[in-house]
């Protein structure tokens, strides 16, 4: 577990959370080898790190949930916005792990749930670019939608030095560091929106909202503010089930005079290889029969093996009819920056 904690700490530092990086390193250096939490981690059958089971993130989420629900005053006093010594923070974390051992073990049984709303900045740009190609109403389908916060991207505004895209009265405003020309504004009208997730979160359930907020790091209150604003307007439907099975029905439901926009943000990579192959074949088959009055677009924000080591996720798009392949640019996994440079490939 200590090695996995250090790996997660580096990821947290890289994504702007000094508190999480600090706390996880302290825990790695002083990992309690006794107790049921240690036993759970020791006996875990898979890789514990952030590219697999993410047990450090699960534990950190459970600790943050104790803070958010005021279940442990001593731990809350050691968390941001408070600033305490390393010893005080470590003592508070280790004591909370003992006091709330049962809660934390139960919490750690479920994979982390994040629904990073800042990824919608890339969605907004991509949708306006697609709208310039096909000025039609949109049917949208999100794979791996979690709580459905990124289903509502058309209710958000993207505002950067180069300009602004989105409604005049947005639920929230996204302001990533932007490089490149902003796409021309299109007339965006979403007439049908839906998503799917194996374990969707219900934003009407306070306990599930706590789980969502617990994975937003405690020294980044701006993320929680954006998430709460997105929760306030979430009206889309997120089905529980297999993404590829669900998509089959969505592809069949596309009406004439409507563009079907399929998208996912850091989700496809977690689908089994067989599901990826089946989904790709399904989308390509639908694209092969797409028409100008019934076009199809597939937008992806996913990690890749970038030989140039630029970091972040690749933004890519396929558009039918014609099966146009485009690289739109790259974006930070949390939507902090976007390098926008559409190139047909």
GROMACS .gro file of C-alpha atoms in nm:
model
  345
    1UNK     CA    1   0.000   0.000   0.000
    2UNK     CA    2   0.276   0.258   0.071
    3UNK     CA    3   0.399   0.242  -0.290
    4UNK     CA    4   0.044   0.291  -0.422
    5UNK     CA    5  -0.003   0.585  -0.185
    6UNK     CA    6   0.312   0.754  -0.317
    7UNK     CA    7   0.205   0.701  -0.677
    8UNK     CA    8  -0.135   0.855  -0.602
    9UNK     CA    9   0.036   1.142  -0.420
   10UNK     CA   10   0.236   1.227  -0.734
   11UNK     CA   11  -0.084   1.227  -0.941
   12UNK     CA   12  -0.256   1.458  -0.693
   13UNK     CA   13   0.039   1.699  -0.692
   14UNK     CA   14   0.038   1.701  -1.074
   15UNK     CA   15  -0.333   1.785  -1.074
   16UNK     CA   16  -0.293   2.076  -0.836
   17UNK     CA   17  -0.376   1.931  -0.495
   18UNK     CA   18  -0.082   1.990  -0.263
   19UNK     CA   19  -0.286   1.885   0.040
   20UNK     CA   20  -0.370   1.544  -0.103
   21UNK     CA   21  -0.011   1.490  -0.213
   22UNK     CA   22   0.114   1.581   0.133
   23UNK     CA   23  -0.140   1.373   0.322
   24UNK     CA   24  -0.084   1.062   0.110
   25UNK     CA   25   0.294   1.081   0.146
   26UNK     CA   26   0.258   1.112   0.523
   27UNK     CA   27   0.034   0.808   0.524
   28UNK     CA   28   0.274   0.614   0.301
   29UNK     CA   29   0.565   0.690   0.535
   30UNK     CA   30   0.364   0.588   0.842
   31UNK     CA   31   0.132   0.319   0.706
   32UNK     CA   32  -0.027   0.117   0.990
   33UNK     CA   33   0.057  -0.247   0.918
   34UNK     CA   34  -0.204  -0.371   1.168
   35UNK     CA   35  -0.581  -0.343   1.157
   36UNK     CA   36  -0.861  -0.437   0.922
   37UNK     CA   37  -0.790  -0.159   0.669
   38UNK     CA   38  -0.432  -0.285   0.633
   39UNK     CA   39  -0.563  -0.641   0.600
   40UNK     CA   40  -0.806  -0.533   0.328
   41UNK     CA   41  -0.529  -0.367   0.129
   42UNK     CA   42  -0.283  -0.651   0.185
   43UNK     CA   43  -0.532  -0.908   0.061
   44UNK     CA   44  -0.659  -0.709  -0.238
   45UNK     CA   45  -0.630  -0.935  -0.546
   46UNK     CA   46  -0.538  -0.666  -0.800
   47UNK     CA   47  -0.300  -0.373  -0.841
   48UNK     CA   48  -0.378  -0.117  -0.569
   49UNK     CA   49  -0.259   0.187  -0.765
   50UNK     CA   50  -0.437   0.467  -0.954
   51UNK     CA   51  -0.438   0.280  -1.285
   52UNK     CA   52  -0.628  -0.012  -1.134
   53UNK     CA   53  -0.816  -0.046  -0.803
   54UNK     CA   54  -0.717   0.303  -0.675
   55UNK     CA   55  -0.730   0.198  -0.309
   56UNK     CA   56  -0.544   0.512  -0.194
   57UNK     CA   57  -0.806   0.726  -0.364
   58UNK     CA   58  -1.086   0.518  -0.213
   59UNK     CA   59  -0.938   0.563   0.135
   60UNK     CA   60  -0.886   0.935   0.080
   61UNK     CA   61  -1.244   0.969  -0.042
   62UNK     CA   62  -1.375   0.795   0.269
   63UNK     CA   63  -1.171   1.023   0.494
   64UNK     CA   64  -1.300   1.330   0.310
   65UNK     CA   65  -1.657   1.200   0.346
   66UNK     CA   66  -1.607   1.195   0.724
   67UNK     CA   67  -1.506   1.562   0.701
   68UNK     CA   68  -1.795   1.661   0.474
   69UNK     CA   69  -2.053   1.498   0.700
   70UNK     CA   70  -1.894   1.633   1.022
   71UNK     CA   71  -1.858   1.277   1.146
   72UNK     CA   72  -1.510   1.340   1.290
   73UNK     CA   73  -1.442   1.684   1.435
   74UNK     CA   74  -1.072   1.619   1.495
   75UNK     CA   75  -1.017   1.516   1.134
   76UNK     CA   76  -1.220   1.811   1.010
   77UNK     CA   77  -0.999   2.047   1.211
   78UNK     CA   78  -0.692   1.909   1.033
   79UNK     CA   79  -0.837   1.948   0.681
   80UNK     CA   80  -0.851   2.258   0.461
   81UNK     CA   81  -0.919   2.541   0.496
   82UNK     CA   82  -0.729   2.476   0.822
   83UNK     CA   83  -0.351   2.449   0.805
   84UNK     CA   84  -0.187   2.222   1.061
   85UNK     CA   85   0.153   2.061   1.107
   86UNK     CA   86   0.243   1.731   0.944
   87UNK     CA   87   0.229   1.560   1.284
   88UNK     CA   88  -0.119   1.699   1.362
   89UNK     CA   89  -0.248   1.594   1.021
   90UNK     CA   90  -0.101   1.245   1.043
   91UNK     CA   91  -0.231   1.195   1.397
   92UNK     CA   92  -0.580   1.304   1.295
   93UNK     CA   93  -0.583   1.073   0.989
   94UNK     CA   94  -0.455   0.767   1.178
   95UNK     CA   95  -0.699   0.826   1.464
   96UNK     CA   96  -0.990   0.859   1.221
   97UNK     CA   97  -0.887   0.536   1.050
   98UNK     CA   98  -0.914   0.360   1.386
   99UNK     CA   99  -1.237   0.528   1.498
  100UNK     CA  100  -1.417   0.477   1.166
  101UNK     CA  101  -1.259   0.152   1.052
  102UNK     CA  102  -1.590  -0.013   0.965
  103UNK     CA  103  -1.717   0.285   0.768
  104UNK     CA  104  -1.392   0.317   0.572
  105UNK     CA  105  -1.377  -0.054   0.487
  106UNK     CA  106  -1.734  -0.040   0.361
  107UNK     CA  107  -1.658   0.279   0.162
  108UNK     CA  108  -1.352   0.121   0.001
  109UNK     CA  109  -1.554  -0.165  -0.147
  110UNK     CA  110  -1.681   0.069  -0.420
  111UNK     CA  111  -1.467   0.223  -0.693
  112UNK     CA  112  -1.409   0.599  -0.687
  113UNK     CA  113  -1.687   0.806  -0.842
  114UNK     CA  114  -1.589   1.133  -0.999
  115UNK     CA  115  -1.786   1.345  -1.240
  116UNK     CA  116  -1.544   1.622  -1.331
  117UNK     CA  117  -1.770   1.893  -1.471
  118UNK     CA  118  -1.478   2.094  -1.611
  119UNK     CA  119  -1.444   1.831  -1.885
  120UNK     CA  120  -1.755   1.990  -2.034
  121UNK     CA  121  -1.532   2.272  -2.159
  122UNK     CA  122  -1.398   2.035  -2.425
  123UNK     CA  123  -1.749   1.909  -2.494
  124UNK     CA  124  -1.876   2.262  -2.553
  125UNK     CA  125  -1.599   2.337  -2.801
  126UNK     CA  126  -1.648   2.007  -2.984
  127UNK     CA  127  -2.025   2.048  -3.007
  128UNK     CA  128  -1.996   2.396  -3.154
  129UNK     CA  129  -1.741   2.268  -3.406
  130UNK     CA  130  -1.980   1.984  -3.503
  131UNK     CA  131  -2.268   2.232  -3.518
  132UNK     CA  132  -2.076   2.430  -3.775
  133UNK     CA  133  -2.058   2.120  -3.995
  134UNK     CA  134  -2.417   2.007  -3.939
  135UNK     CA  135  -2.653   2.281  -3.812
  136UNK     CA  136  -2.915   2.040  -3.676
  137UNK     CA  137  -3.075   1.970  -3.338
  138UNK     CA  138  -2.874   1.728  -3.125
  139UNK     CA  139  -2.948   1.391  -2.971
  140UNK     CA  140  -2.669   1.324  -2.720
  141UNK     CA  141  -2.555   0.995  -2.563
  142UNK     CA  142  -2.285   0.986  -2.295
  143UNK     CA  143  -2.107   0.661  -2.211
  144UNK     CA  144  -1.981   0.639  -1.853
  145UNK     CA  145  -2.195   0.931  -1.740
  146UNK     CA  146  -2.161   0.884  -1.361
  147UNK     CA  147  -2.406   1.136  -1.209
  148UNK     CA  148  -2.486   1.293  -1.545
  149UNK     CA  149  -2.328   1.633  -1.477
  150UNK     CA  150  -2.161   1.641  -1.817
  151UNK     CA  151  -2.493   1.560  -1.982
  152UNK     CA  152  -2.579   1.924  -1.919
  153UNK     CA  153  -2.284   2.081  -2.104
  154UNK     CA  154  -2.515   2.297  -2.316
  155UNK     CA  155  -2.629   2.474  -1.997
  156UNK     CA  156  -2.270   2.580  -1.924
  157UNK     CA  157  -2.059   2.855  -2.080
  158UNK     CA  158  -1.699   2.831  -2.197
  159UNK     CA  159  -1.529   3.167  -2.146
  160UNK     CA  160  -1.166   3.228  -2.245
  161UNK     CA  161  -0.959   3.518  -2.373
  162UNK     CA  162  -1.044   3.419  -2.730
  163UNK     CA  163  -1.419   3.449  -2.671
  164UNK     CA  164  -1.722   3.280  -2.522
  165UNK     CA  165  -1.947   2.990  -2.618
  166UNK     CA  166  -2.270   2.893  -2.449
  167UNK     CA  167  -2.597   3.039  -2.324
  168UNK     CA  168  -2.636   3.395  -2.202
  169UNK     CA  169  -2.757   3.272  -1.861
  170UNK     CA  170  -2.539   2.967  -1.788
  171UNK     CA  171  -2.563   2.753  -1.479
  172UNK     CA  172  -2.186   2.784  -1.449
  173UNK     CA  173  -1.890   2.925  -1.642
  174UNK     CA  174  -1.581   2.722  -1.731
  175UNK     CA  175  -1.256   2.911  -1.779
  176UNK     CA  176  -0.974   2.674  -1.881
  177UNK     CA  177  -0.635   2.794  -1.997
  178UNK     CA  178  -0.694   2.794  -2.372
  179UNK     CA  179  -0.457   2.777  -2.668
  180UNK     CA  180  -0.579   2.802  -3.027
  181UNK     CA  181  -0.873   2.959  -3.208
  182UNK     CA  182  -1.213   2.918  -3.047
  183UNK     CA  183  -1.467   2.739  -3.272
  184UNK     CA  184  -1.731   2.961  -3.424
  185UNK     CA  185  -2.051   2.974  -3.222
  186UNK     CA  186  -2.324   2.744  -3.349
  187UNK     CA  187  -2.694   2.731  -3.271
  188UNK     CA  188  -2.702   2.454  -3.009
  189UNK     CA  189  -3.030   2.280  -2.939
  190UNK     CA  190  -3.031   1.949  -2.751
  191UNK     CA  191  -3.366   1.779  -2.801
  192UNK     CA  192  -3.280   1.440  -2.647
  193UNK     CA  193  -3.009   1.374  -2.388
  194UNK     CA  194  -2.928   1.055  -2.199
  195UNK     CA  195  -2.634   0.868  -2.050
  196UNK     CA  196  -2.540   0.530  -1.909
  197UNK     CA  197  -2.316   0.408  -1.628
  198UNK     CA  198  -2.259   0.077  -1.455
  199UNK     CA  199  -2.312   0.250  -1.121
  200UNK     CA  200  -2.477   0.588  -1.174
  201UNK     CA  201  -2.508   0.833  -0.888
  202UNK     CA  202  -2.843   0.993  -0.811
  203UNK     CA  203  -2.795   1.364  -0.744
  204UNK     CA  204  -3.129   1.370  -0.562
  205UNK     CA  205  -2.986   1.137  -0.293
  206UNK     CA  206  -2.778   1.332  -0.035
  207UNK     CA  207  -2.563   1.028   0.047
  208UNK     CA  208  -2.472   0.980  -0.317
  209UNK     CA  209  -2.397   1.350  -0.354
  210UNK     CA  210  -2.158   1.314  -0.060
  211UNK     CA  211  -1.982   1.030  -0.241
  212UNK     CA  212  -1.947   1.251  -0.546
  213UNK     CA  213  -1.811   1.548  -0.350
  214UNK     CA  214  -1.578   1.330  -0.142
  215UNK     CA  215  -1.365   1.264  -0.449
  216UNK     CA  216  -1.316   1.636  -0.510
  217UNK     CA  217  -1.001   1.719  -0.319
  218UNK     CA  218  -1.051   1.931  -0.006
  219UNK     CA  219  -0.805   2.205  -0.104
  220UNK     CA  220  -0.991   2.266  -0.433
  221UNK     CA  221  -1.321   2.427  -0.324
  222UNK     CA  222  -1.372   2.573  -0.672
  223UNK     CA  223  -1.436   2.220  -0.803
  224UNK     CA  224  -1.702   2.161  -0.538
  225UNK     CA  225  -1.866   2.495  -0.624
  226UNK     CA  226  -1.888   2.403  -0.993
  227UNK     CA  227  -2.016   2.056  -0.908
  228UNK     CA  228  -2.291   2.189  -0.683
  229UNK     CA  229  -2.398   2.432  -0.957
  230UNK     CA  230  -2.411   2.145  -1.207
  231UNK     CA  231  -2.613   1.931  -0.965
  232UNK     CA  232  -2.865   2.213  -0.947
  233UNK     CA  233  -2.952   2.183  -1.317
  234UNK     CA  234  -2.901   1.810  -1.376
  235UNK     CA  235  -3.221   1.692  -1.544
  236UNK     CA  236  -3.082   1.425  -1.777
  237UNK     CA  237  -3.146   1.053  -1.747
  238UNK     CA  238  -2.860   0.818  -1.660
  239UNK     CA  239  -2.947   0.453  -1.712
  240UNK     CA  240  -2.783   0.178  -1.510
  241UNK     CA  241  -2.628  -0.086  -1.733
  242UNK     CA  242  -2.371  -0.191  -1.987
  243UNK     CA  243  -2.274   0.104  -2.206
  244UNK     CA  244  -2.254  -0.089  -2.533
  245UNK     CA  245  -2.585  -0.270  -2.489
  246UNK     CA  246  -2.750   0.062  -2.406
  247UNK     CA  247  -2.591   0.235  -2.703
  248UNK     CA  248  -2.741  -0.017  -2.944
  249UNK     CA  249  -3.091   0.103  -2.855
  250UNK     CA  250  -2.985   0.469  -2.872
  251UNK     CA  251  -2.844   0.426  -3.222
  252UNK     CA  252  -3.174   0.277  -3.336
  253UNK     CA  253  -3.370   0.567  -3.183
  254UNK     CA  254  -3.209   0.851  -3.382
  255UNK     CA  255  -3.476   1.045  -3.574
  256UNK     CA  256  -3.444   1.218  -3.909
  257UNK     CA  257  -3.337   1.582  -3.896
  258UNK     CA  258  -3.120   1.528  -3.589
  259UNK     CA  259  -2.749   1.473  -3.533
  260UNK     CA  260  -2.660   1.198  -3.286
  261UNK     CA  261  -2.357   1.299  -3.076
  262UNK     CA  262  -2.200   1.007  -2.887
  263UNK     CA  263  -1.933   1.105  -2.636
  264UNK     CA  264  -1.729   0.990  -2.340
  265UNK     CA  265  -1.463   1.153  -2.123
  266UNK     CA  266  -1.201   0.925  -1.964
  267UNK     CA  267  -1.438   0.629  -1.965
  268UNK     CA  268  -1.379   0.421  -2.280
  269UNK     CA  269  -1.037   0.312  -2.154
  270UNK     CA  270  -1.204   0.128  -1.866
  271UNK     CA  271  -1.432  -0.079  -2.090
  272UNK     CA  272  -1.316  -0.437  -2.155
  273UNK     CA  273  -1.138  -0.484  -2.487
  274UNK     CA  274  -1.421  -0.697  -2.624
  275UNK     CA  275  -1.676  -0.427  -2.536
  276UNK     CA  276  -1.460  -0.161  -2.701
  277UNK     CA  277  -1.440  -0.366  -3.020
  278UNK     CA  278  -1.814  -0.430  -3.023
  279UNK     CA  279  -1.894  -0.066  -2.954
  280UNK     CA  280  -1.659   0.058  -3.225
  281UNK     CA  281  -1.808  -0.181  -3.480
  282UNK     CA  282  -2.158  -0.077  -3.381
  283UNK     CA  283  -2.084   0.294  -3.416
  284UNK     CA  284  -1.905   0.245  -3.747
  285UNK     CA  285  -2.199   0.043  -3.883
  286UNK     CA  286  -2.436   0.323  -3.786
  287UNK     CA  287  -2.200   0.575  -3.943
  288UNK     CA  288  -2.193   0.382  -4.268
  289UNK     CA  289  -2.565   0.448  -4.320
  290UNK     CA  290  -2.563   0.806  -4.185
  291UNK     CA  291  -2.697   1.079  -4.413
  292UNK     CA  292  -2.685   1.456  -4.426
  293UNK     CA  293  -3.027   1.464  -4.259
  294UNK     CA  294  -2.930   1.198  -4.004
  295UNK     CA  295  -2.557   1.247  -3.927
  296UNK     CA  296  -2.354   1.083  -3.653
  297UNK     CA  297  -2.062   1.218  -3.448
  298UNK     CA  298  -1.837   1.036  -3.200
  299UNK     CA  299  -1.636   1.259  -2.965
  300UNK     CA  300  -1.372   1.113  -2.734
  301UNK     CA  301  -1.165   1.263  -2.454
  302UNK     CA  302  -0.938   0.976  -2.354
  303UNK     CA  303  -0.580   0.906  -2.250
  304UNK     CA  304  -0.342   0.787  -2.519
  305UNK     CA  305   0.020   0.687  -2.568
  306UNK     CA  306   0.134   1.030  -2.675
  307UNK     CA  307   0.488   0.999  -2.812
  308UNK     CA  308   0.551   1.369  -2.751
  309UNK     CA  309   0.466   1.341  -2.381
  310UNK     CA  310   0.238   1.644  -2.380
  311UNK     CA  311   0.017   1.511  -2.103
  312UNK     CA  312  -0.359   1.520  -2.068
  313UNK     CA  313  -0.614   1.347  -2.287
  314UNK     CA  314  -0.650   1.333  -2.662
  315UNK     CA  315  -0.958   1.505  -2.806
  316UNK     CA  316  -1.073   1.320  -3.116
  317UNK     CA  317  -1.379   1.318  -3.338
  318UNK     CA  318  -1.529   1.100  -3.610
  319UNK     CA  319  -1.808   1.245  -3.818
  320UNK     CA  320  -2.044   1.074  -4.063
  321UNK     CA  321  -2.149   1.071  -4.345
  322UNK     CA  322  -1.803   1.053  -4.495
  323UNK     CA  323  -1.626   0.912  -4.185
  324UNK     CA  324  -1.416   1.223  -4.129
  325UNK     CA  325  -1.141   1.162  -3.868
  326UNK     CA  326  -1.016   1.461  -3.670
  327UNK     CA  327  -0.778   1.530  -3.389
  328UNK     CA  328  -0.919   1.835  -3.212
  329UNK     CA  329  -0.636   1.885  -2.964
  330UNK     CA  330  -0.555   1.787  -2.607
  331UNK     CA  331  -0.703   1.868  -2.268
  332UNK     CA  332  -0.609   1.830  -1.905
  333UNK     CA  333  -0.790   1.538  -1.742
  334UNK     CA  334  -0.960   1.782  -1.504
  335UNK     CA  335  -1.030   2.039  -1.775
  336UNK     CA  336  -0.780   2.295  -1.642
  337UNK     CA  337  -0.633   2.358  -1.989
  338UNK     CA  338  -0.720   2.290  -2.351
  339UNK     CA  339  -0.488   2.304  -2.651
  340UNK     CA  340  -0.730   2.332  -2.943
  341UNK     CA  341  -0.594   2.255  -3.289
  342UNK     CA  342  -0.839   2.067  -3.518
  343UNK     CA  343  -0.656   1.858  -3.778
  344UNK     CA  344  -0.812   1.608  -4.016
  345UNK     CA  345  -0.624   1.278  -3.995
   0.00000   0.00000   0.00000
